[in-house]
C-alpha positions as CSV (number, residue, x, y, z in Angstrom):
1,X,100.0,88.4,107.7
2,X,97.1,90.7,108.5
3,X,97.5,92.8,111.7
4,X,95.4,95.4,113.5
5,X,97.1,98.8,113.0
6,X,96.4,102.0,114.9
7,X,97.3,105.2,113.1
8,X,100.4,106.6,114.8
9,X,100.5,110.3,113.6
10,X,98.5,113.4,114.3
11,X,97.3,115.5,111.3
12,X,99.7,118.1,110.0
13,X,97.5,121.2,109.8
14,X,97.6,124.9,110.5
15,X,95.4,127.9,110.5
16,X,96.1,128.6,106.8
17,X,95.5,125.1,105.6
18,X,92.9,125.2,102.9
19,X,93.6,121.8,101.2
20,X,93.6,118.4,102.9
21,X,95.7,115.6,101.5
22,X,94.6,112.1,102.7
23,X,96.5,108.9,102.4
24,X,95.0,105.5,103.4
25,X,97.0,104.3,106.5
26,X,100.6,104.8,107.4
27,X,102.8,102.0,105.9
28,X,105.0,99.8,108.0
29,X,108.0,101.8,106.8
30,X,106.4,105.1,107.6
31,X,105.5,103.9,111.1
32,X,109.1,102.7,111.5
33,X,110.5,106.0,110.3
34,X,108.0,108.0,112.4
35,X,106.5,110.2,109.7
36,X,104.2,110.2,106.7
37,X,105.4,108.7,103.4
38,X,108.5,107.4,105.1
39,X,109.4,104.7,102.5
40,X,112.6,106.0,100.7
41,X,111.1,105.0,97.3
42,X,107.8,106.8,97.9
43,X,107.5,109.7,95.5
44,X,105.2,111.9,97.6
45,X,107.8,114.3,99.0
46,X,109.8,114.6,95.7
47,X,106.6,115.2,93.8
48,X,105.4,117.8,96.2
49,X,108.8,119.6,96.2
50,X,108.8,119.6,92.4
51,X,105.2,121.1,92.4
52,X,106.2,123.9,94.7
53,X,109.7,124.5,93.2
54,X,111.5,123.6,96.4
55,X,114.3,121.1,97.4
56,X,113.1,117.7,98.5
57,X,112.6,118.0,102.3
58,X,114.5,115.3,104.2
59,X,113.5,115.9,107.8
60,X,110.0,115.8,109.4
61,X,110.3,119.5,110.2
62,X,111.2,120.4,106.6
63,X,108.3,118.3,105.3
64,X,105.9,119.9,107.7
65,X,107.1,123.3,106.7
66,X,106.6,122.5,103.0
67,X,103.0,121.5,103.6
68,X,102.0,124.4,105.9
69,X,103.8,127.1,103.9
70,X,101.7,126.1,100.9
71,X,98.3,126.0,102.7
72,X,98.2,122.2,102.8
73,X,97.2,119.8,105.6
74,X,98.1,116.1,105.7
75,X,96.4,113.1,107.4
76,X,95.2,109.6,106.6
77,X,91.6,108.4,106.1
78,X,91.9,105.6,108.6
79,X,92.5,105.7,112.3
80,X,92.5,101.9,112.6
81,X,92.2,98.8,110.3
82,X,93.3,95.3,109.7
83,X,96.0,95.2,107.0
84,X,98.6,92.9,105.6
85,X,101.8,95.0,105.5
86,X,101.2,98.0,103.3
87,X,98.7,96.4,100.9
88,X,95.7,98.7,100.7
89,X,93.8,95.9,99.0
90,X,94.0,93.8,102.1
91,X,92.3,96.4,104.4
92,X,89.5,95.0,106.5
93,X,87.4,96.6,109.3
94,X,88.4,100.2,108.6
95,X,87.7,102.9,111.2
96,X,88.1,106.5,109.9
97,X,89.9,109.3,111.6
98,X,87.7,112.2,112.8
99,X,88.1,114.2,109.6
100,X,84.7,116.0,110.1
101,X,86.1,117.6,113.3
102,X,89.3,118.6,111.4
103,X,87.1,120.2,108.7
104,X,85.1,122.1,111.3
105,X,88.2,123.5,113.0
106,X,90.3,124.6,110.0
107,X,89.4,126.5,106.8
108,X,89.8,123.4,104.6
109,X,87.5,123.4,101.6
110,X,89.2,120.9,99.3
111,X,90.2,117.2,99.8
112,X,92.6,115.2,97.7
113,X,93.6,111.6,98.3
114,X,96.9,109.9,97.4
115,X,95.3,107.0,95.6
116,X,92.1,105.3,94.7
117,X,91.8,103.2,97.9
118,X,92.0,106.3,100.0
119,X,89.4,108.0,97.8
120,X,87.0,105.0,98.1
121,X,87.4,104.8,101.8
122,X,86.9,108.6,102.2
123,X,83.8,108.5,100.0
124,X,82.2,105.6,101.9
125,X,83.2,106.4,105.5
126,X,83.7,110.2,105.7
127,X,82.0,112.1,102.8
128,X,78.5,111.3,104.0
129,X,79.2,113.3,107.1
130,X,81.2,116.1,105.5
131,X,79.5,116.5,102.2
132,X,82.9,117.5,100.8
133,X,83.9,115.4,97.8
134,X,87.5,114.4,97.2
135,X,89.7,114.3,94.2
136,X,91.9,111.2,93.8
137,X,95.5,111.8,92.8
138,X,97.7,108.9,91.6
139,X,99.4,107.0,94.4
140,X,103.0,108.0,95.0
141,X,103.7,104.5,96.5
142,X,106.7,102.5,95.2
143,X,104.1,99.8,94.3
144,X,102.5,102.2,91.8
145,X,105.4,102.6,89.4
146,X,103.0,102.6,86.4
147,X,102.7,106.4,86.8
148,X,105.9,108.1,85.7
149,X,107.3,110.8,88.0
150,X,106.6,113.6,85.5
151,X,102.9,112.5,85.3
152,X,102.7,112.3,89.1
153,X,104.1,115.9,89.4
154,X,101.6,117.1,86.8
155,X,98.7,115.5,88.7
156,X,99.9,116.9,92.0
157,X,100.1,120.4,90.5
158,X,96.4,120.5,91.3
159,X,97.4,120.9,95.0
160,X,99.4,124.0,94.2
161,X,96.7,125.5,92.0
162,X,93.9,124.8,94.5
163,X,95.9,126.0,97.5
164,X,96.9,129.3,95.9
165,X,93.4,129.9,94.6
166,X,92.1,129.3,98.1
167,X,94.4,131.9,99.6
168,X,93.5,134.5,97.0
169,X,89.8,133.8,97.6
170,X,90.3,134.2,101.3
171,X,92.1,137.5,100.8
172,X,89.3,138.8,98.6
173,X,86.5,137.5,100.9
174,X,88.1,139.3,103.9
175,X,88.9,142.5,101.9
176,X,92.7,142.1,102.5
177,X,95.3,143.2,100.0
178,X,93.2,146.0,98.5
């Protein structure tokens, strides 16, 4: 049954965020649990923890710390849409979040999405304003079990490599660390 869903979460972003990760829309389980990627079988947090060599964060505070300590920001492409449960393929009447404002406020220069639907929506609804392309990563959703966990971690390693390169470039650009 399709329903109109309003995005319930603010972006997780900080002054050192250089890489933005975008999902599509918070799932019913995430909305119920009150935080991004809240389905217990979703592989987002385990994959991110593996990439950064940290324990899997269990609380919203630990999850936020994992993101921010590694130069990452997290949000979803959509502010509102009609959707049937968590089925991205059922999305109708999508309205994007104000991602251009986020990019003007923070030093983000790379965008990744957690799946092809988020990438398509970003490219259609947001990229024409930001002119910042996105890179689609495999979906960590339990519905996407065709990607083995090791392959998911390997793909998500691009987040680590990009975030660390961004910090190093910022240091050089500002003359720090000489």
